[in-house]
């Protein structure tokens, strides 16, 4: 098997990253495993080899976070997501906040401004109604902050021991502005890769609360937030944003691998340029995790034409949700479909699609 450790530049030239990769072994899972929900390679296999063939329609092509549809002369974005986070409450938010922000953000990644949500609660028998009430209040407040209306919903109850207190599903619809075409297939060599702020906060916050660990000071708070306003500002500056993705499960690494695979471009990432909070760096160093794979709930990754990057970056930094925005890489013609990181030590390494997820049940 080819070497997969970090390689450095040599006098003969840069080592070809493609030479390091090797095909992953075929996986045969007769039963569902936690990795199938992690947003990595196992999730992709489940979708492409089980669900997509079962549904069989062109709308699913590319597996976007939200589908862009034409209906009655309007361009709509439509998305749905389910939330099973444990614990239900954490610094910076709750499952109620996530249920709104996650779906609003999936719509925003198509350039849409969310308008309406549906909300389904699955409650476990024995859960205190005061807990359900706190979550419902948080969900309503998050919807108001995001400028969306919870227009319909449903409630189901399952027997004690067959749930984990509260699960929530939300679906959302929004309008896509005229002339906006945002999808991962549009990334092209020469494009700049931007991130809207520090990464890894949500995943490490959930980990710290769940396991009772302390990794830093007051900065360790989930980044969960609606991104529709930030996207609107970006589109006012550059109508031709090529790609938007929110790096939730699987983090920035999974997101960039999906973009590279969909567009057939290579992506070169500068590790030094990726904003990683000290508390996240401490936690990842202690636990042997990579911040690029840690989940976020209020960040976006954007791919924009290089000529527009500085203007878009300035617009992002002027918005509260983009104050920590940074240019972290570029799309290249070399090593198509592969993401490579330039390390702080002058070497390069392949940033592969994660198999499963470092920490399950984070959203």
Short mmCIF file of C-alpha atoms in Angstrom, two decimals:
data_model
loop_
_atom_site.label_atom_id
_atom_site.label_comp_id
_atom_site.label_asym_id
_atom_site.label_seq_id
_atom_site.Cartn_x
_atom_site.Cartn_y
_atom_site.Cartn_z
CA UNK A 1 0.00 0.00 0.00
CA UNK A 2 1.23 3.50 -0.77
CA UNK A 3 2.62 5.66 2.04
CA UNK A 4 -0.03 7.79 3.78
CA UNK A 5 2.09 9.77 6.21
CA UNK A 6 2.98 13.43 5.76
CA UNK A 7 5.28 14.10 2.81
CA UNK A 8 7.49 17.14 2.27
CA UNK A 9 8.68 19.03 -0.76
CA UNK A 10 11.93 17.76 -2.24
CA UNK A 11 14.53 19.18 -4.57
CA UNK A 12 13.00 17.16 -7.37
CA UNK A 13 9.63 18.84 -6.80
CA UNK A 14 6.48 18.40 -4.78
CA UNK A 15 5.50 14.82 -4.01
CA UNK A 16 2.32 13.94 -5.89
CA UNK A 17 -0.47 13.58 -3.30
CA UNK A 18 -2.31 11.13 -5.54
CA UNK A 19 0.53 8.68 -5.03
CA UNK A 20 -0.34 8.43 -1.33
CA UNK A 21 -3.93 7.33 -1.67
CA UNK A 22 -5.11 3.77 -1.68
CA UNK A 23 -8.58 2.39 -2.21
CA UNK A 24 -10.53 1.87 1.00
CA UNK A 25 -11.45 -1.75 1.66
CA UNK A 26 -14.96 -2.74 0.73
CA UNK A 27 -17.18 -2.61 3.78
CA UNK A 28 -19.93 -5.13 4.38
CA UNK A 29 -22.26 -4.04 7.16
CA UNK A 30 -25.41 -6.18 7.33
CA UNK A 31 -26.70 -3.90 10.10
CA UNK A 32 -26.76 -0.17 10.72
CA UNK A 33 -23.75 1.15 12.64
CA UNK A 34 -23.25 4.59 14.19
CA UNK A 35 -20.87 5.55 11.39
CA UNK A 36 -23.77 5.45 8.92
CA UNK A 37 -25.02 8.67 10.51
CA UNK A 38 -21.67 10.42 10.76
CA UNK A 39 -21.57 12.34 7.48
CA UNK A 40 -18.49 10.48 6.22
CA UNK A 41 -17.77 7.62 3.84
CA UNK A 42 -20.24 5.22 5.48
CA UNK A 43 -23.03 7.81 5.23
CA UNK A 44 -22.21 8.35 1.56
CA UNK A 45 -22.33 4.60 0.90
CA UNK A 46 -25.70 4.29 2.63
CA UNK A 47 -27.16 7.12 0.58
CA UNK A 48 -25.72 6.16 -2.79
CA UNK A 49 -26.21 2.40 -2.59
CA UNK A 50 -29.46 2.11 -0.64
CA UNK A 51 -31.61 5.25 -0.57
CA UNK A 52 -30.85 6.91 -3.92
CA UNK A 53 -31.54 3.73 -5.96
CA UNK A 54 -34.76 3.24 -4.00
CA UNK A 55 -36.03 6.74 -4.75
CA UNK A 56 -34.52 7.06 -8.23
CA UNK A 57 -35.03 10.65 -9.36
CA UNK A 58 -32.88 13.40 -10.83
CA UNK A 59 -33.64 15.85 -8.02
CA UNK A 60 -31.47 13.81 -5.66
CA UNK A 61 -28.46 14.01 -7.98
CA UNK A 62 -25.48 15.47 -6.17
CA UNK A 63 -27.18 14.98 -2.78
CA UNK A 64 -27.35 18.68 -1.86
CA UNK A 65 -28.20 19.82 1.68
CA UNK A 66 -31.34 21.34 0.18
CA UNK A 67 -33.04 20.63 -3.14
CA UNK A 68 -33.68 23.51 -5.53
CA UNK A 69 -37.06 23.07 -7.21
CA UNK A 70 -39.21 24.93 -9.73
CA UNK A 71 -42.85 25.22 -8.66
CA UNK A 72 -45.46 27.55 -10.11
CA UNK A 73 -42.80 29.76 -11.65
CA UNK A 74 -40.86 30.15 -8.41
CA UNK A 75 -37.49 28.67 -7.47
CA UNK A 76 -37.82 27.00 -4.10
CA UNK A 77 -35.28 25.40 -1.80
CA UNK A 78 -36.59 22.47 0.26
CA UNK A 79 -34.77 20.63 3.04
CA UNK A 80 -35.41 18.35 6.00
CA UNK A 81 -33.26 17.22 8.92
CA UNK A 82 -33.60 15.29 12.18
CA UNK A 83 -31.98 16.17 15.50
CA UNK A 84 -30.94 13.61 18.11
CA UNK A 85 -28.25 15.54 20.00
CA UNK A 86 -27.22 14.39 23.46
CA UNK A 87 -27.39 16.25 25.85
CA UNK A 88 -30.54 18.20 25.04
CA UNK A 89 -29.08 21.42 26.46
CA UNK A 90 -25.50 22.66 26.14
CA UNK A 91 -23.55 25.93 26.39
CA UNK A 92 -24.81 28.18 23.61
CA UNK A 93 -27.98 26.31 22.72
CA UNK A 94 -30.21 23.27 22.80
CA UNK A 95 -31.81 20.73 20.52
CA UNK A 96 -34.50 23.35 19.88
CA UNK A 97 -31.99 25.87 18.53
CA UNK A 98 -30.34 23.22 16.37
CA UNK A 99 -33.67 22.11 14.91
CA UNK A 100 -34.24 25.61 13.53
CA UNK A 101 -30.72 26.70 12.67
CA UNK A 102 -29.72 23.43 11.00
CA UNK A 103 -32.60 23.49 8.53
CA UNK A 104 -32.41 27.26 7.97
CA UNK A 105 -28.71 26.87 7.19
CA UNK A 106 -29.26 23.99 4.78
CA UNK A 107 -31.64 26.23 2.84
CA UNK A 108 -29.16 29.11 2.97
CA UNK A 109 -26.50 26.90 1.36
CA UNK A 110 -28.63 27.05 -1.81
CA UNK A 111 -28.76 30.84 -1.52
CA UNK A 112 -32.36 30.72 -0.24
CA UNK A 113 -33.84 32.79 2.54
CA UNK A 114 -35.90 30.40 4.67
CA UNK A 115 -39.59 31.24 5.05
CA UNK A 116 -41.48 28.35 6.67
CA UNK A 117 -40.64 25.33 8.80
CA UNK A 118 -42.49 22.21 9.84
CA UNK A 119 -41.62 20.70 13.21
CA UNK A 120 -42.12 17.13 14.40
CA UNK A 121 -41.46 16.15 18.04
CA UNK A 122 -40.85 12.51 19.00
CA UNK A 123 -41.14 12.30 22.79
CA UNK A 124 -40.14 9.44 25.05
CA UNK A 125 -42.69 8.38 27.63
CA UNK A 126 -41.64 9.71 31.04
CA UNK A 127 -39.90 12.85 29.78
CA UNK A 128 -40.73 15.83 31.99
CA UNK A 129 -43.08 18.28 30.32
CA UNK A 130 -41.00 21.14 31.72
CA UNK A 131 -38.10 19.89 29.59
CA UNK A 132 -40.30 19.70 26.49
CA UNK A 133 -41.54 23.21 27.24
CA UNK A 134 -38.02 24.63 27.50
CA UNK A 135 -37.12 23.06 24.17
CA UNK A 136 -40.28 24.36 22.50
CA UNK A 137 -39.59 27.86 23.82
CA UNK A 138 -36.00 27.71 22.56
CA UNK A 139 -37.20 26.50 19.16
CA UNK A 140 -39.72 29.32 18.91
CA UNK A 141 -37.16 31.94 19.88
CA UNK A 142 -34.67 30.57 17.35
CA UNK A 143 -37.32 30.66 14.62
CA UNK A 144 -38.10 34.29 15.44
CA UNK A 145 -34.40 35.18 15.38
CA UNK A 146 -33.98 33.46 12.00
CA UNK A 147 -37.05 35.17 10.53
CA UNK A 148 -38.98 31.96 9.82
CA UNK A 149 -42.47 30.78 10.73
CA UNK A 150 -43.16 27.36 12.21
CA UNK A 151 -46.25 26.71 10.08
CA UNK A 152 -47.11 23.07 10.82
CA UNK A 153 -46.00 20.17 12.97
CA UNK A 154 -46.62 16.80 14.55
CA UNK A 155 -46.07 15.04 17.88
CA UNK A 156 -45.53 11.35 18.56
CA UNK A 157 -44.78 9.51 21.82
CA UNK A 158 -42.76 6.29 22.06
CA UNK A 159 -42.54 3.90 25.01
CA UNK A 160 -40.02 4.48 27.79
CA UNK A 161 -36.64 3.07 26.80
CA UNK A 162 -37.30 3.49 23.07
CA UNK A 163 -36.03 7.05 22.72
CA UNK A 164 -33.73 9.52 24.40
CA UNK A 165 -36.13 12.09 25.78
CA UNK A 166 -36.75 14.25 22.72
CA UNK A 167 -35.99 13.89 19.02
CA UNK A 168 -37.01 16.61 16.55
CA UNK A 169 -37.46 16.70 12.78
CA UNK A 170 -37.78 19.97 10.89
CA UNK A 171 -38.36 20.63 7.21
CA UNK A 172 -38.11 24.02 5.59
CA UNK A 173 -38.84 25.90 2.38
CA UNK A 174 -37.44 29.18 1.09
CA UNK A 175 -37.13 31.23 -2.08
CA UNK A 176 -33.95 31.19 -4.18
CA UNK A 177 -33.18 34.63 -5.69
CA UNK A 178 -33.08 35.02 -9.45
CA UNK A 179 -29.67 34.45 -11.00
CA UNK A 180 -28.26 32.52 -8.03
CA UNK A 181 -26.73 29.13 -8.87
CA UNK A 182 -24.96 27.64 -5.86
CA UNK A 183 -23.94 23.98 -5.92
CA UNK A 184 -20.75 21.98 -5.30
CA UNK A 185 -20.35 21.12 -8.98
CA UNK A 186 -19.53 24.77 -9.73
CA UNK A 187 -16.16 24.84 -7.96
CA UNK A 188 -13.38 25.37 -10.50
CA UNK A 189 -9.57 25.68 -10.48
CA UNK A 190 -8.50 29.11 -9.28
CA UNK A 191 -11.45 29.61 -6.94
CA UNK A 192 -10.81 30.72 -3.36
CA UNK A 193 -12.05 28.73 -0.36
CA UNK A 194 -13.37 30.75 2.59
CA UNK A 195 -14.66 29.82 6.04
CA UNK A 196 -16.94 32.12 8.02
CA UNK A 197 -15.26 31.76 11.41
CA UNK A 198 -13.48 29.58 13.99
CA UNK A 199 -14.12 25.86 13.54
CA UNK A 200 -14.78 22.96 15.89
CA UNK A 201 -16.63 24.78 18.66
CA UNK A 202 -19.91 22.87 18.51
CA UNK A 203 -18.41 19.39 18.48
CA UNK A 204 -15.95 20.09 21.30
CA UNK A 205 -18.64 21.83 23.37
CA UNK A 206 -20.91 18.79 23.13
CA UNK A 207 -17.98 16.51 23.98
CA UNK A 208 -16.99 18.56 27.02
CA UNK A 209 -20.53 18.58 28.46
CA UNK A 210 -21.20 14.93 27.67
CA UNK A 211 -17.98 13.64 29.17
CA UNK A 212 -17.51 16.23 31.93
CA UNK A 213 -14.19 17.45 30.51
CA UNK A 214 -12.77 20.97 30.60
CA UNK A 215 -10.63 22.19 27.70
CA UNK A 216 -10.75 25.96 27.97
CA UNK A 217 -12.42 29.07 29.25
CA UNK A 218 -15.66 30.84 28.32
CA UNK A 219 -14.89 30.60 24.58
CA UNK A 220 -16.07 26.98 24.60
CA UNK A 221 -19.67 27.61 23.54
CA UNK A 222 -21.54 26.07 20.61
CA UNK A 223 -21.52 28.20 17.47
CA UNK A 224 -25.12 27.29 16.55
CA UNK A 225 -26.64 30.23 14.65
CA UNK A 226 -28.75 30.99 11.55
CA UNK A 227 -26.67 31.89 8.51
CA UNK A 228 -29.32 33.27 6.16
CA UNK A 229 -28.39 36.89 6.86
CA UNK A 230 -24.71 36.25 6.24
CA UNK A 231 -25.44 34.52 2.94
CA UNK A 232 -27.65 37.42 1.85
CA UNK A 233 -24.79 39.86 2.47
CA UNK A 234 -22.38 37.67 0.53
CA UNK A 235 -24.75 37.48 -2.44
CA UNK A 236 -25.19 41.26 -2.43
CA UNK A 237 -21.41 41.51 -2.83
CA UNK A 238 -20.97 38.66 -5.32
CA UNK A 239 -23.98 37.16 -7.09
CA UNK A 240 -21.71 34.49 -8.56
CA UNK A 241 -20.86 32.59 -5.37
CA UNK A 242 -20.08 29.11 -6.66
CA UNK A 243 -20.45 26.87 -3.59
CA UNK A 244 -21.82 27.18 -0.07
CA UNK A 245 -21.81 24.34 2.45
CA UNK A 246 -22.23 24.20 6.22
CA UNK A 247 -19.56 21.91 7.71
CA UNK A 248 -21.65 20.05 10.26
CA UNK A 249 -21.06 16.29 10.66
CA UNK A 250 -17.56 15.44 9.47
CA UNK A 251 -16.48 19.08 9.76
CA UNK A 252 -14.56 21.12 7.20
CA UNK A 253 -12.74 18.00 5.98
CA UNK A 254 -15.91 16.17 4.93
CA UNK A 255 -17.36 19.32 3.34
CA UNK A 256 -14.29 20.00 1.20
CA UNK A 257 -14.07 16.36 0.12
CA UNK A 258 -17.69 16.49 -1.02
CA UNK A 259 -16.99 19.65 -3.03
CA UNK A 260 -13.84 18.21 -4.58
CA UNK A 261 -15.61 14.99 -5.56
CA UNK A 262 -18.66 16.76 -7.00
CA UNK A 263 -16.66 19.30 -9.02
CA UNK A 264 -13.70 17.15 -10.08
CA UNK A 265 -11.26 19.75 -8.79
CA UNK A 266 -8.46 19.42 -6.27
CA UNK A 267 -8.44 21.56 -3.14
CA UNK A 268 -5.34 22.81 -1.35
CA UNK A 269 -5.88 23.90 2.23
CA UNK A 270 -3.51 25.95 4.38
CA UNK A 271 -3.63 24.59 7.93
CA UNK A 272 -2.15 27.82 9.34
CA UNK A 273 -5.02 29.82 7.82
CA UNK A 274 -7.82 27.74 9.36
CA UNK A 275 -9.09 29.58 12.48
CA UNK A 276 -9.06 27.08 15.36
CA UNK A 277 -9.90 28.40 18.87
CA UNK A 278 -7.39 27.59 21.59
CA UNK A 279 -9.90 25.49 23.52
CA UNK A 280 -10.64 23.40 20.42
CA UNK A 281 -6.93 22.98 19.70
CA UNK A 282 -6.34 21.90 23.32
CA UNK A 283 -9.16 19.38 23.23
CA UNK A 284 -8.09 17.93 19.90
CA UNK A 285 -4.46 17.73 21.03
CA UNK A 286 -5.46 15.96 24.24
CA UNK A 287 -7.81 13.48 22.56
CA UNK A 288 -5.90 12.95 19.31
CA UNK A 289 -8.61 14.52 17.15
CA UNK A 290 -8.23 16.67 14.05
CA UNK A 291 -10.09 20.04 14.23
CA UNK A 292 -10.86 19.77 10.52
CA UNK A 293 -13.15 16.80 11.26
CA UNK A 294 -14.99 18.34 14.24
CA UNK A 295 -18.61 19.41 13.70
CA UNK A 296 -19.85 22.99 13.43
CA UNK A 297 -23.42 24.32 13.55
CA UNK A 298 -23.00 28.02 12.75
CA UNK A 299 -20.25 28.12 10.15
CA UNK A 300 -20.16 27.96 6.37
CA UNK A 301 -17.55 27.15 3.76
CA UNK A 302 -17.72 29.20 0.57
CA UNK A 303 -16.04 28.75 -2.80
CA UNK A 304 -15.93 32.00 -4.79
CA UNK A 305 -14.08 33.34 -7.85
CA UNK A 306 -10.62 34.46 -6.75
CA UNK A 307 -11.19 37.95 -8.17
CA UNK A 308 -14.17 38.38 -5.82
CA UNK A 309 -12.64 36.78 -2.74
CA UNK A 310 -11.35 39.92 -1.02
CA UNK A 311 -14.66 41.75 -1.41
CA UNK A 312 -16.68 38.75 -0.20
CA UNK A 313 -14.33 38.29 2.75
CA UNK A 314 -14.72 41.93 3.74
CA UNK A 315 -18.51 41.66 3.55
CA UNK A 316 -18.46 38.51 5.68
CA UNK A 317 -16.28 40.13 8.34
CA UNK A 318 -18.69 43.07 8.56
CA UNK A 319 -21.52 40.69 9.54
CA UNK A 320 -21.81 39.30 13.10
CA UNK A 321 -21.85 35.70 11.87
CA UNK A 322 -18.76 36.21 9.71
CA UNK A 323 -16.54 38.32 11.95
CA UNK A 324 -13.87 35.63 12.06
CA UNK A 325 -13.97 34.77 8.35
CA UNK A 326 -10.74 33.67 6.68
CA UNK A 327 -9.38 32.58 3.32
CA UNK A 328 -8.18 29.02 3.94
CA UNK A 329 -7.38 27.52 0.53
CA UNK A 330 -7.95 27.29 -3.20
CA UNK A 331 -9.28 24.96 -5.85
CA UNK A 332 -6.67 23.56 -8.24
CA UNK A 333 -6.53 21.44 -11.37
CA UNK A 334 -4.06 19.01 -9.79
CA UNK A 335 -5.15 15.86 -7.88
CA UNK A 336 -8.84 16.16 -8.91
CA UNK A 337 -11.31 15.00 -6.27
CA UNK A 338 -8.70 15.15 -3.50
CA UNK A 339 -8.15 17.58 -0.63
CA UNK A 340 -4.57 18.29 0.45
CA UNK A 341 -3.42 20.40 3.40
CA UNK A 342 -0.17 22.33 3.64
CA UNK A 343 0.99 21.82 7.21
CA UNK A 344 2.59 24.33 9.55
CA UNK A 345 5.88 22.44 9.15
CA UNK A 346 6.09 22.95 5.40
CA UNK A 347 4.83 19.52 4.40
CA UNK A 348 1.59 18.36 2.85
CA UNK A 349 -0.93 15.70 3.81
CA UNK A 350 -4.07 14.22 2.34
CA UNK A 351 -7.26 15.26 4.11
CA UNK A 352 -9.51 12.32 3.38
CA UNK A 353 -13.24 11.82 3.82
CA UNK A 354 -13.81 10.45 7.34
CA UNK A 355 -15.11 6.90 7.57
CA UNK A 356 -17.70 7.67 10.22
CA UNK A 357 -17.67 10.39 12.83
CA UNK A 358 -15.34 11.22 15.70
CA UNK A 359 -18.24 12.07 17.98
CA UNK A 360 -21.80 10.80 17.30
CA UNK A 361 -25.07 12.45 18.28
CA UNK A 362 -23.80 16.03 17.95
CA UNK A 363 -26.89 17.37 16.14
#
